[in-house]
């Protein structure tokens, strides 16, 4: 019972009682304790080694124990230890089985996919036939790495060895296509899996819906949900939230509301991301009143709040320069005990875009007082606000803060400052700034070159330096 629940203490207490009452120990005894090590959050790699040693002392150095140890080491994310143990088994003359290799392949794939594939080749070279789990790991790892072609090659290799892919393998293929935004390929894989005798699951369709949500293809998402229902599957909360997000991506607030109502009608309770999706749909088209409406509905629902809802709400205020509304919701967030640097950044940008630099400064100081570190995006918003308010001196002060906090600059930082220098015909400062950022690894692109094009005094100096004059 202790091992099943991941209760390491319960498992070891039971072991102590067995020893105390002279109950014979066997392979299963140590296997169960090692499984508890595997699933318990309190245990470490040292616990695994300790109980493996005890198993050896009682004569249970068996493939089953070794397999559990390998799995436990892999789960504890000790990749080197897991692979090292596999090498020890091989060096001792014992032959590892497919499960052992699959476990190490799984651990290695999370950090180094090519190394995991090399382990697979090594296993084949030793005459060990791979099992479904080996392929599950490699197909899924390549899907996560956005390598659909390699994922497909592993699926074909699996079939060529006489193994039958199931819904898990096909879902990974669909996931790979979805991550690459290839909706048509995702649909084709659904058709293929049906022809192969594997039935799509809710996860299958949710994977495609999530892809539609990320690319804002709400009509395709609606088609996908319809096909899901026709196939006899019941959409879940994830299905509806993905569909609402797909509508949000194209600013289709009414369609998002339709699917929200449909979800509630079939008895599925919305969560915070259902409401956030509705807010995003109206924020996309600048309908602030509707964003506020759904924010209030979220609060009335009693759903636990997080920073994401406030981030969407406050960011929506930027388009219309609604600083008062943004500040009210920011204050509401603090009353609810929610805080996050991204929300501070959103409010900073509301003030920056409204050219209210004094309040922008106040929010920045509050952010720092709360020990949050502003990032590149935060500073770029501030510098952009300074440029819009024609306040070069303030912009330069914030650049100094970036240097002090060691925040990375990017091309947007470069462009915003160059725009201000050009407006003032500050050729020297523009040249110094360009040189400084080039040394920091920021290379000007076509957008930056467009700012400098036609600025004859700058180009005369720049061309002179390039030619060595």
Tab-separated table of C-alpha atoms in Angstrom:
chain	number	residue	atom	x	y	z
A	1	UNK	CA	0.000	0.000	0.000
A	2	UNK	CA	2.870	2.365	0.808
A	3	UNK	CA	4.479	1.830	-2.596
A	4	UNK	CA	1.187	2.262	-4.443
A	5	UNK	CA	0.562	5.617	-2.745
A	6	UNK	CA	4.165	6.795	-2.952
A	7	UNK	CA	4.312	6.705	0.841
A	8	UNK	CA	7.945	5.850	1.472
A	9	UNK	CA	7.600	5.969	5.273
A	10	UNK	CA	4.646	3.555	5.237
A	11	UNK	CA	6.591	1.159	3.028
A	12	UNK	CA	9.727	1.215	5.216
A	13	UNK	CA	7.639	0.918	8.419
A	14	UNK	CA	6.056	-2.214	6.978
A	15	UNK	CA	9.541	-3.529	6.144
A	16	UNK	CA	10.713	-2.896	9.720
A	17	UNK	CA	7.689	-4.790	11.044
A	18	UNK	CA	8.477	-7.719	8.740
A	19	UNK	CA	12.048	-7.865	10.065
A	20	UNK	CA	10.868	-7.555	13.677
A	21	UNK	CA	8.338	-10.389	13.320
A	22	UNK	CA	10.659	-12.619	11.233
A	23	UNK	CA	8.442	-12.521	8.144
A	24	UNK	CA	10.522	-13.815	5.196
A	25	UNK	CA	11.712	-11.128	2.809
A	26	UNK	CA	11.613	-11.635	-0.942
A	27	UNK	CA	12.256	-9.860	-4.210
A	28	UNK	CA	8.824	-8.240	-4.105
A	29	UNK	CA	9.556	-6.712	-0.673
A	30	UNK	CA	12.495	-4.686	-1.968
A	31	UNK	CA	10.784	-4.017	-5.286
A	32	UNK	CA	7.870	-2.378	-3.469
A	33	UNK	CA	10.160	-0.206	-1.335
A	34	UNK	CA	12.115	0.894	-4.405
A	35	UNK	CA	8.833	1.720	-6.142
A	36	UNK	CA	7.959	3.900	-3.147
A	37	UNK	CA	11.355	5.620	-3.602
A	38	UNK	CA	10.412	6.108	-7.222
A	39	UNK	CA	7.088	7.874	-6.560
A	40	UNK	CA	7.735	9.659	-3.252
A	41	UNK	CA	8.657	13.344	-3.322
A	42	UNK	CA	10.667	12.990	-0.106
A	43	UNK	CA	13.195	10.473	-1.415
A	44	UNK	CA	16.460	11.113	-3.227
A	45	UNK	CA	18.919	9.116	-5.312
A	46	UNK	CA	20.714	8.198	-2.040
A	47	UNK	CA	17.592	6.395	-0.810
A	48	UNK	CA	17.506	4.381	-4.035
A	49	UNK	CA	21.153	3.330	-3.697
A	50	UNK	CA	20.682	2.436	-0.025
A	51	UNK	CA	17.710	0.127	-0.629
A	52	UNK	CA	19.287	-1.421	-3.681
A	53	UNK	CA	22.287	-2.320	-1.503
A	54	UNK	CA	19.997	-3.921	1.076
A	55	UNK	CA	18.345	-5.963	-1.669
A	56	UNK	CA	21.793	-7.176	-2.792
A	57	UNK	CA	22.725	-8.112	0.791
A	58	UNK	CA	19.641	-10.334	0.917
A	59	UNK	CA	20.516	-11.949	-2.414
A	60	UNK	CA	18.071	-10.082	-4.630
A	61	UNK	CA	20.209	-8.637	-7.409
A	62	UNK	CA	17.677	-9.548	-10.070
A	63	UNK	CA	16.649	-8.024	-13.424
A	64	UNK	CA	13.374	-6.863	-11.853
A	65	UNK	CA	15.172	-5.004	-9.030
A	66	UNK	CA	17.693	-3.543	-11.465
A	67	UNK	CA	14.871	-2.401	-13.750
A	68	UNK	CA	13.063	-0.677	-10.872
A	69	UNK	CA	16.312	1.003	-9.774
A	70	UNK	CA	16.960	2.266	-13.303
A	71	UNK	CA	13.430	3.623	-13.504
A	72	UNK	CA	13.710	5.284	-10.086
A	73	UNK	CA	16.981	6.975	-11.084
A	74	UNK	CA	15.413	8.173	-14.337
A	75	UNK	CA	12.334	9.539	-12.549
A	76	UNK	CA	14.563	11.410	-10.087
A	77	UNK	CA	16.093	13.014	-13.195
A	78	UNK	CA	19.503	11.516	-12.509
A	79	UNK	CA	20.238	10.760	-16.162
A	80	UNK	CA	23.946	10.119	-15.712
A	81	UNK	CA	23.286	7.763	-12.787
A	82	UNK	CA	20.674	5.822	-14.769
A	83	UNK	CA	22.917	5.467	-17.804
A	84	UNK	CA	25.899	4.659	-15.577
A	85	UNK	CA	23.925	1.825	-13.993
A	86	UNK	CA	23.051	0.469	-17.440
A	87	UNK	CA	26.769	0.460	-18.308
A	88	UNK	CA	27.576	-1.400	-15.068
A	89	UNK	CA	25.044	-4.109	-15.937
A	90	UNK	CA	26.561	-4.554	-19.408
A	91	UNK	CA	30.141	-4.530	-18.072
A	92	UNK	CA	29.307	-7.252	-15.532
A	93	UNK	CA	28.263	-9.577	-18.339
A	94	UNK	CA	24.549	-9.368	-17.575
A	95	UNK	CA	22.291	-8.555	-20.523
A	96	UNK	CA	19.893	-5.652	-20.001
A	97	UNK	CA	16.372	-6.043	-21.338
A	98	UNK	CA	14.302	-3.693	-23.498
A	99	UNK	CA	12.600	-2.165	-20.447
A	100	UNK	CA	15.963	-1.131	-18.982
A	101	UNK	CA	17.034	0.492	-22.230
A	102	UNK	CA	13.638	2.131	-22.663
A	103	UNK	CA	13.930	3.670	-19.206
A	104	UNK	CA	17.337	5.207	-19.913
A	105	UNK	CA	16.232	6.302	-23.387
A	106	UNK	CA	13.308	8.098	-21.718
A	107	UNK	CA	15.612	9.848	-19.234
A	108	UNK	CA	18.132	10.811	-21.901
A	109	UNK	CA	15.514	12.057	-24.405
A	110	UNK	CA	14.438	14.836	-22.036
A	111	UNK	CA	17.903	16.392	-22.251
A	112	UNK	CA	19.607	15.089	-25.389
A	113	UNK	CA	17.382	13.582	-28.059
A	114	UNK	CA	20.218	12.505	-30.351
A	115	UNK	CA	21.945	10.684	-27.485
A	116	UNK	CA	18.663	8.881	-26.765
A	117	UNK	CA	18.426	7.788	-30.391
A	118	UNK	CA	22.005	6.521	-30.236
A	119	UNK	CA	21.074	4.436	-27.183
A	120	UNK	CA	18.266	2.908	-29.221
A	121	UNK	CA	20.735	1.997	-31.990
A	122	UNK	CA	23.043	0.487	-29.375
A	123	UNK	CA	20.187	-1.644	-28.053
A	124	UNK	CA	19.437	-2.964	-31.554
A	125	UNK	CA	23.149	-3.693	-32.116
A	126	UNK	CA	23.099	-5.891	-28.985
A	127	UNK	CA	20.236	-7.929	-30.404
A	128	UNK	CA	17.632	-6.585	-27.991
A	129	UNK	CA	14.232	-6.076	-29.612
A	130	UNK	CA	12.642	-2.730	-28.721
A	131	UNK	CA	9.201	-2.590	-27.153
A	132	UNK	CA	6.339	-0.126	-27.603
A	133	UNK	CA	7.628	2.080	-24.786
A	134	UNK	CA	10.939	2.707	-26.590
A	135	UNK	CA	9.052	4.009	-29.598
A	136	UNK	CA	6.567	5.947	-27.468
A	137	UNK	CA	9.478	7.840	-25.923
A	138	UNK	CA	11.267	8.622	-29.194
A	139	UNK	CA	8.140	9.588	-31.125
A	140	UNK	CA	6.957	11.877	-28.331
A	141	UNK	CA	10.420	13.419	-27.810
A	142	UNK	CA	10.707	14.249	-31.508
A	143	UNK	CA	7.185	15.677	-31.445
A	144	UNK	CA	8.130	17.974	-28.559
A	145	UNK	CA	11.271	18.964	-30.471
A	146	UNK	CA	9.010	19.955	-33.404
A	147	UNK	CA	10.575	17.302	-35.635
A	148	UNK	CA	7.520	15.679	-37.263
A	149	UNK	CA	9.585	14.021	-40.011
A	150	UNK	CA	11.789	12.199	-37.497
A	151	UNK	CA	8.783	11.307	-35.358
A	152	UNK	CA	7.174	9.794	-38.442
A	153	UNK	CA	10.336	7.836	-39.282
A	154	UNK	CA	10.261	6.262	-35.805
A	155	UNK	CA	6.595	5.361	-36.209
A	156	UNK	CA	7.371	3.675	-39.534
A	157	UNK	CA	10.308	1.846	-37.971
A	158	UNK	CA	8.007	0.631	-35.216
A	159	UNK	CA	5.527	-0.759	-37.742
A	160	UNK	CA	8.346	-2.386	-39.752
A	161	UNK	CA	9.314	-4.388	-36.633
A	162	UNK	CA	5.826	-5.813	-36.324
A	163	UNK	CA	4.724	-3.590	-33.443
A	164	UNK	CA	1.270	-2.015	-33.533
A	165	UNK	CA	1.027	1.697	-32.750
A	166	UNK	CA	-1.830	2.733	-30.490
A	167	UNK	CA	-3.622	6.038	-29.865
A	168	UNK	CA	-0.683	7.282	-27.766
A	169	UNK	CA	1.742	6.994	-30.690
A	170	UNK	CA	-0.648	8.601	-33.171
A	171	UNK	CA	-1.467	11.378	-30.703
A	172	UNK	CA	2.243	12.174	-30.525
A	173	UNK	CA	2.362	12.405	-34.322
A	174	UNK	CA	-0.661	14.710	-34.330
A	175	UNK	CA	0.989	16.752	-31.576
A	176	UNK	CA	4.142	17.116	-33.708
A	177	UNK	CA	2.128	18.442	-36.648
A	178	UNK	CA	0.085	20.693	-34.370
A	179	UNK	CA	3.212	22.256	-32.873
A	180	UNK	CA	4.328	23.099	-36.404
A	181	UNK	CA	0.936	24.665	-37.139
A	182	UNK	CA	0.202	22.035	-39.812
A	183	UNK	CA	-3.528	21.534	-39.327
A	184	UNK	CA	-3.996	19.516	-42.533
A	185	UNK	CA	-1.277	17.040	-41.552
A	186	UNK	CA	-2.889	16.642	-38.115
A	187	UNK	CA	-6.218	15.763	-39.730
A	188	UNK	CA	-4.544	13.304	-42.111
A	189	UNK	CA	-2.972	11.497	-39.165
A	190	UNK	CA	-6.395	11.165	-37.535
A	191	UNK	CA	-7.665	9.528	-40.741
A	192	UNK	CA	-4.594	7.285	-40.893
A	193	UNK	CA	-4.965	6.104	-37.307
A	194	UNK	CA	-8.621	5.220	-37.937
A	195	UNK	CA	-7.653	3.216	-41.033
A	196	UNK	CA	-4.976	1.474	-38.958
A	197	UNK	CA	-7.606	0.411	-36.417
A	198	UNK	CA	-6.652	2.819	-33.629
A	199	UNK	CA	-9.537	4.901	-32.350
A	200	UNK	CA	-9.033	8.629	-31.754
A	201	UNK	CA	-9.461	9.773	-28.172
A	202	UNK	CA	-10.473	13.048	-26.559
A	203	UNK	CA	-6.744	13.820	-26.321
A	204	UNK	CA	-6.436	13.326	-30.095
A	205	UNK	CA	-8.991	16.002	-30.865
A	206	UNK	CA	-7.845	18.288	-28.040
A	207	UNK	CA	-4.367	18.268	-29.553
A	208	UNK	CA	-5.763	19.568	-32.850
A	209	UNK	CA	-8.007	22.070	-31.063
A	210	UNK	CA	-5.009	23.390	-29.159
A	211	UNK	CA	-3.171	23.842	-32.461
A	212	UNK	CA	-6.133	25.812	-33.837
A	213	UNK	CA	-6.166	27.929	-30.674
A	214	UNK	CA	-2.498	28.836	-31.064
A	215	UNK	CA	-2.949	29.809	-34.711
A	216	UNK	CA	-6.357	31.494	-34.238
A	217	UNK	CA	-8.175	29.209	-36.705
A	218	UNK	CA	-11.575	29.230	-35.065
A	219	UNK	CA	-13.526	27.841	-38.053
A	220	UNK	CA	-11.258	24.810	-38.240
A	221	UNK	CA	-11.540	24.417	-34.471
A	222	UNK	CA	-15.332	24.379	-34.773
A	223	UNK	CA	-15.099	21.730	-37.502
A	224	UNK	CA	-12.803	19.665	-35.293
A	225	UNK	CA	-15.190	19.830	-32.332
A	226	UNK	CA	-18.060	18.804	-34.606
A	227	UNK	CA	-16.098	15.792	-35.856
A	228	UNK	CA	-15.235	14.897	-32.280
A	229	UNK	CA	-18.919	14.804	-31.324
A	230	UNK	CA	-19.884	12.858	-34.473
A	231	UNK	CA	-17.260	10.228	-33.581
A	232	UNK	CA	-19.053	9.626	-30.281
A	233	UNK	CA	-16.610	11.437	-27.999
A	234	UNK	CA	-17.691	14.041	-25.465
A	235	UNK	CA	-15.731	17.299	-25.464
A	236	UNK	CA	-14.277	18.222	-22.070
A	237	UNK	CA	-13.224	21.506	-20.452
A	238	UNK	CA	-9.948	21.519	-22.389
A	239	UNK	CA	-11.850	21.089	-25.660
A	240	UNK	CA	-14.115	24.060	-25.039
A	241	UNK	CA	-11.338	26.268	-23.664
A	242	UNK	CA	-9.238	25.584	-26.760
A	243	UNK	CA	-12.173	26.472	-28.985
A	244	UNK	CA	-12.802	29.689	-27.047
A	245	UNK	CA	-9.094	30.526	-27.395
A	246	UNK	CA	-9.258	29.889	-31.152
A	247	UNK	CA	-12.153	32.358	-31.387
A	248	UNK	CA	-10.195	34.823	-29.231
A	249	UNK	CA	-7.253	34.667	-31.615
A	250	UNK	CA	-9.416	36.130	-34.383
A	251	UNK	CA	-11.348	38.529	-32.149
A	252	UNK	CA	-14.538	36.511	-32.516
A	253	UNK	CA	-16.124	37.452	-29.207
A	254	UNK	CA	-19.656	36.354	-30.079
A	255	UNK	CA	-18.471	32.909	-31.227
A	256	UNK	CA	-16.424	32.580	-28.047
A	257	UNK	CA	-19.533	33.411	-25.996
A	258	UNK	CA	-21.538	30.869	-27.997
A	259	UNK	CA	-19.141	28.061	-27.098
A	260	UNK	CA	-18.941	29.230	-23.500
A	261	UNK	CA	-22.743	28.972	-23.238
A	262	UNK	CA	-22.679	25.580	-24.963
A	263	UNK	CA	-20.101	24.351	-22.439
A	264	UNK	CA	-22.186	25.497	-19.477
A	265	UNK	CA	-25.330	24.007	-21.049
A	266	UNK	CA	-23.788	20.502	-21.212
A	267	UNK	CA	-22.799	20.749	-17.550
A	268	UNK	CA	-19.108	21.610	-17.771
A	269	UNK	CA	-18.059	24.217	-15.215
A	270	UNK	CA	-15.773	26.930	-16.634
A	271	UNK	CA	-12.388	27.653	-15.106
A	272	UNK	CA	-10.341	30.829	-15.101
A	273	UNK	CA	-9.002	30.157	-18.600
A	274	UNK	CA	-12.551	29.993	-19.980
A	275	UNK	CA	-13.113	33.553	-18.772
A	276	UNK	CA	-9.650	34.694	-19.859
A	277	UNK	CA	-10.362	33.391	-23.368
A	278	UNK	CA	-13.553	35.471	-23.527
A	279	UNK	CA	-11.678	38.534	-22.278
A	280	UNK	CA	-8.948	38.046	-24.883
A	281	UNK	CA	-11.534	37.773	-27.650
A	282	UNK	CA	-12.873	41.251	-26.898
A	283	UNK	CA	-9.475	42.723	-26.031
A	284	UNK	CA	-8.354	41.739	-29.538
A	285	UNK	CA	-10.898	44.151	-31.072
A	286	UNK	CA	-10.555	46.854	-28.405
A	287	UNK	CA	-13.988	46.280	-26.832
A	288	UNK	CA	-12.982	47.280	-23.310
A	289	UNK	CA	-16.519	47.258	-21.875
A	290	UNK	CA	-16.900	43.585	-22.789
A	291	UNK	CA	-13.473	42.731	-21.364
A	292	UNK	CA	-14.541	44.333	-18.076
A	293	UNK	CA	-17.882	42.510	-18.212
A	294	UNK	CA	-16.205	39.102	-18.374
A	295	UNK	CA	-13.652	40.105	-15.741
A	296	UNK	CA	-16.546	40.899	-13.397
A	297	UNK	CA	-18.256	37.625	-14.329
A	298	UNK	CA	-15.043	35.815	-13.444
A	299	UNK	CA	-14.965	37.461	-10.028
A	300	UNK	CA	-18.659	36.710	-9.408
A	301	UNK	CA	-18.146	33.037	-10.307
A	302	UNK	CA	-15.900	32.478	-7.296
A	303	UNK	CA	-13.235	30.939	-9.527
A	304	UNK	CA	-9.774	31.300	-7.945
A	305	UNK	CA	-8.001	34.266	-9.533
A	306	UNK	CA	-4.504	34.401	-10.953
A	307	UNK	CA	-2.370	37.072	-12.568
A	308	UNK	CA	-3.289	36.081	-16.149
A	309	UNK	CA	-6.799	37.524	-15.901
A	310	UNK	CA	-5.466	40.840	-14.587
A	311	UNK	CA	-2.765	40.871	-17.251
A	312	UNK	CA	-5.376	40.605	-20.019
A	313	UNK	CA	-7.635	43.157	-18.323
A	314	UNK	CA	-4.949	45.792	-17.827
A	315	UNK	CA	-3.332	45.201	-21.218
A	316	UNK	CA	-6.726	45.824	-22.825
A	317	UNK	CA	-6.698	49.339	-21.337
A	318	UNK	CA	-3.600	50.285	-23.328
A	319	UNK	CA	-5.324	50.731	-26.705
A	320	UNK	CA	-7.699	53.399	-25.489
A	321	UNK	CA	-5.289	54.939	-23.016
A	322	UNK	CA	-7.637	54.023	-20.174
A	323	UNK	CA	-5.180	54.703	-17.353
A	324	UNK	CA	-7.823	55.158	-14.635
A	325	UNK	CA	-9.496	51.828	-15.439
A	326	UNK	CA	-6.117	50.084	-15.623
A	327	UNK	CA	-5.074	51.471	-12.232
A	328	UNK	CA	-8.396	50.420	-10.654
A	329	UNK	CA	-7.950	46.832	-11.790
A	330	UNK	CA	-4.316	46.874	-10.705
A	331	UNK	CA	-5.393	47.987	-7.226
A	332	UNK	CA	-8.068	45.288	-7.248
A	333	UNK	CA	-5.415	42.701	-8.052
A	334	UNK	CA	-3.368	43.720	-5.031
A	335	UNK	CA	-6.461	43.545	-2.792
A	336	UNK	CA	-6.993	39.968	-3.988
A	337	UNK	CA	-3.428	39.113	-2.973
A	338	UNK	CA	-2.353	38.458	-6.554
A	339	UNK	CA	0.854	39.914	-7.947
A	340	UNK	CA	3.191	39.276	-10.860
A	341	UNK	CA	5.894	41.313	-12.659
A	342	UNK	CA	4.103	40.896	-16.005
A	343	UNK	CA	1.092	42.786	-14.663
A	344	UNK	CA	3.355	45.603	-13.466
A	345	UNK	CA	4.799	45.697	-16.977
A	346	UNK	CA	1.304	45.892	-18.471
A	347	UNK	CA	0.398	48.870	-16.270
A	348	UNK	CA	3.739	50.536	-17.003
A	349	UNK	CA	2.952	50.261	-20.711
A	350	UNK	CA	-0.548	51.703	-20.272
A	351	UNK	CA	0.993	54.796	-18.697
A	352	UNK	CA	3.877	54.852	-21.192
A	353	UNK	CA	1.570	54.776	-24.210
A	354	UNK	CA	-0.527	57.532	-22.617
A	355	UNK	CA	2.662	59.597	-22.171
A	356	UNK	CA	2.005	59.715	-18.415
A	357	UNK	CA	5.651	59.194	-17.529
A	358	UNK	CA	5.382	60.237	-13.883
A	359	UNK	CA	2.919	57.457	-13.081
A	360	UNK	CA	4.958	55.133	-15.268
A	361	UNK	CA	7.956	55.866	-13.030
A	362	UNK	CA	5.887	55.243	-9.879
A	363	UNK	CA	4.777	51.797	-11.061
A	364	UNK	CA	8.346	50.947	-12.035
A	365	UNK	CA	9.574	51.929	-8.554
A	366	UNK	CA	6.831	49.817	-6.967
A	367	UNK	CA	7.867	46.874	-9.127
A	368	UNK	CA	11.445	47.224	-7.890
A	369	UNK	CA	10.280	47.718	-4.271
A	370	UNK	CA	8.616	44.298	-4.540
A	371	UNK	CA	11.972	42.808	-5.599
A	372	UNK	CA	10.812	42.040	-9.130
A	373	UNK	CA	13.424	42.256	-11.875
A	374	UNK	CA	12.139	44.070	-14.968
A	375	UNK	CA	12.937	42.320	-18.237
A	376	UNK	CA	13.740	43.512	-21.758
A	377	UNK	CA	10.051	43.774	-22.624
A	378	UNK	CA	9.411	46.023	-19.605
A	379	UNK	CA	12.267	48.377	-20.459
A	380	UNK	CA	11.388	48.508	-24.145
A	381	UNK	CA	7.853	49.599	-23.262
A	382	UNK	CA	9.251	52.336	-21.031
A	383	UNK	CA	11.741	53.552	-23.648
A	384	UNK	CA	9.021	53.524	-26.275
A	385	UNK	CA	6.856	55.662	-23.970
A	386	UNK	CA	9.750	58.063	-23.487
A	387	UNK	CA	10.176	58.307	-27.234
A	388	UNK	CA	6.453	59.019	-27.712
A	389	UNK	CA	6.645	61.708	-24.990
A	390	UNK	CA	9.841	63.087	-26.543
A	391	UNK	CA	11.812	62.554	-23.305
A	392	UNK	CA	15.302	61.436	-24.346
A	393	UNK	CA	16.892	62.152	-20.985
A	394	UNK	CA	14.478	59.830	-19.182
A	395	UNK	CA	15.027	57.135	-21.817
A	396	UNK	CA	18.794	57.334	-21.308
A	397	UNK	CA	18.315	56.979	-17.533
A	398	UNK	CA	16.329	53.798	-18.076
A	399	UNK	CA	19.036	52.469	-20.406
A	400	UNK	CA	21.470	53.011	-17.528
A	401	UNK	CA	19.123	51.003	-15.286
A	402	UNK	CA	19.177	48.216	-17.874
A	403	UNK	CA	22.966	48.184	-17.716
A	404	UNK	CA	22.960	48.194	-13.918
A	405	UNK	CA	20.486	45.291	-13.728
A	406	UNK	CA	22.250	43.508	-16.616
A	407	UNK	CA	19.048	43.272	-18.629
A	408	UNK	CA	19.636	42.219	-22.226
A	409	UNK	CA	18.906	44.763	-24.939
A	410	UNK	CA	17.483	43.793	-28.303
A	411	UNK	CA	16.845	45.414	-31.658
A	412	UNK	CA	13.714	47.160	-30.434
A	413	UNK	CA	15.810	48.893	-27.753
A	414	UNK	CA	18.233	49.903	-30.490
A	415	UNK	CA	15.509	51.224	-32.793
A	416	UNK	CA	13.667	53.264	-30.165
A	417	UNK	CA	16.834	55.060	-29.083
A	418	UNK	CA	17.958	55.667	-32.676
A	419	UNK	CA	14.570	57.236	-33.474
A	420	UNK	CA	15.093	59.728	-30.655
A	421	UNK	CA	18.679	60.507	-31.669
A	422	UNK	CA	17.665	61.046	-35.273
A	423	UNK	CA	14.866	63.418	-34.248
A	424	UNK	CA	17.469	65.542	-32.434
A	425	UNK	CA	20.121	65.062	-35.139
A	426	UNK	CA	22.435	63.623	-32.468
A	427	UNK	CA	24.790	61.905	-34.883
A	428	UNK	CA	27.533	61.316	-32.303
A	429	UNK	CA	25.224	59.714	-29.764
A	430	UNK	CA	23.568	57.594	-32.458
A	431	UNK	CA	26.980	56.343	-33.577
A	432	UNK	CA	28.052	55.553	-30.010
A	433	UNK	CA	24.742	53.775	-29.346
A	434	UNK	CA	24.959	51.686	-32.489
A	435	UNK	CA	28.550	50.682	-31.706
A	436	UNK	CA	27.644	49.835	-28.107
A	437	UNK	CA	24.789	47.517	-29.068
A	438	UNK	CA	26.775	45.863	-31.836
A	439	UNK	CA	29.405	44.992	-29.212
A	440	UNK	CA	26.581	43.530	-27.077
A	441	UNK	CA	25.590	41.309	-29.979
A	442	UNK	CA	22.596	43.298	-31.265
A	443	UNK	CA	22.838	43.429	-35.050
A	444	UNK	CA	20.734	45.978	-36.959
A	445	UNK	CA	18.219	44.492	-39.389
A	446	UNK	CA	16.198	46.025	-42.221
A	447	UNK	CA	13.900	47.781	-39.723
A	448	UNK	CA	16.826	49.558	-38.118
A	449	UNK	CA	18.415	50.349	-41.468
A	450	UNK	CA	15.116	51.963	-42.513
A	451	UNK	CA	15.410	54.419	-39.607
A	452	UNK	CA	18.915	55.397	-40.688
A	453	UNK	CA	18.119	55.591	-44.399
A	454	UNK	CA	18.145	59.161	-45.625
A	455	UNK	CA	19.869	60.474	-42.500
A	456	UNK	CA	22.736	61.967	-44.472
A	457	UNK	CA	24.854	63.363	-41.587
A	458	UNK	CA	24.833	59.979	-39.831
A	459	UNK	CA	25.535	58.006	-42.991
A	460	UNK	CA	28.403	60.302	-43.901
A	461	UNK	CA	30.058	59.597	-40.542
A	462	UNK	CA	29.138	55.894	-40.691
A	463	UNK	CA	30.466	55.400	-44.213
A	464	UNK	CA	33.634	57.310	-43.317
A	465	UNK	CA	34.304	54.962	-40.406
A	466	UNK	CA	33.586	51.882	-42.493
A	467	UNK	CA	36.080	53.009	-45.146
A	468	UNK	CA	38.649	53.900	-42.504
A	469	UNK	CA	38.565	57.663	-43.013
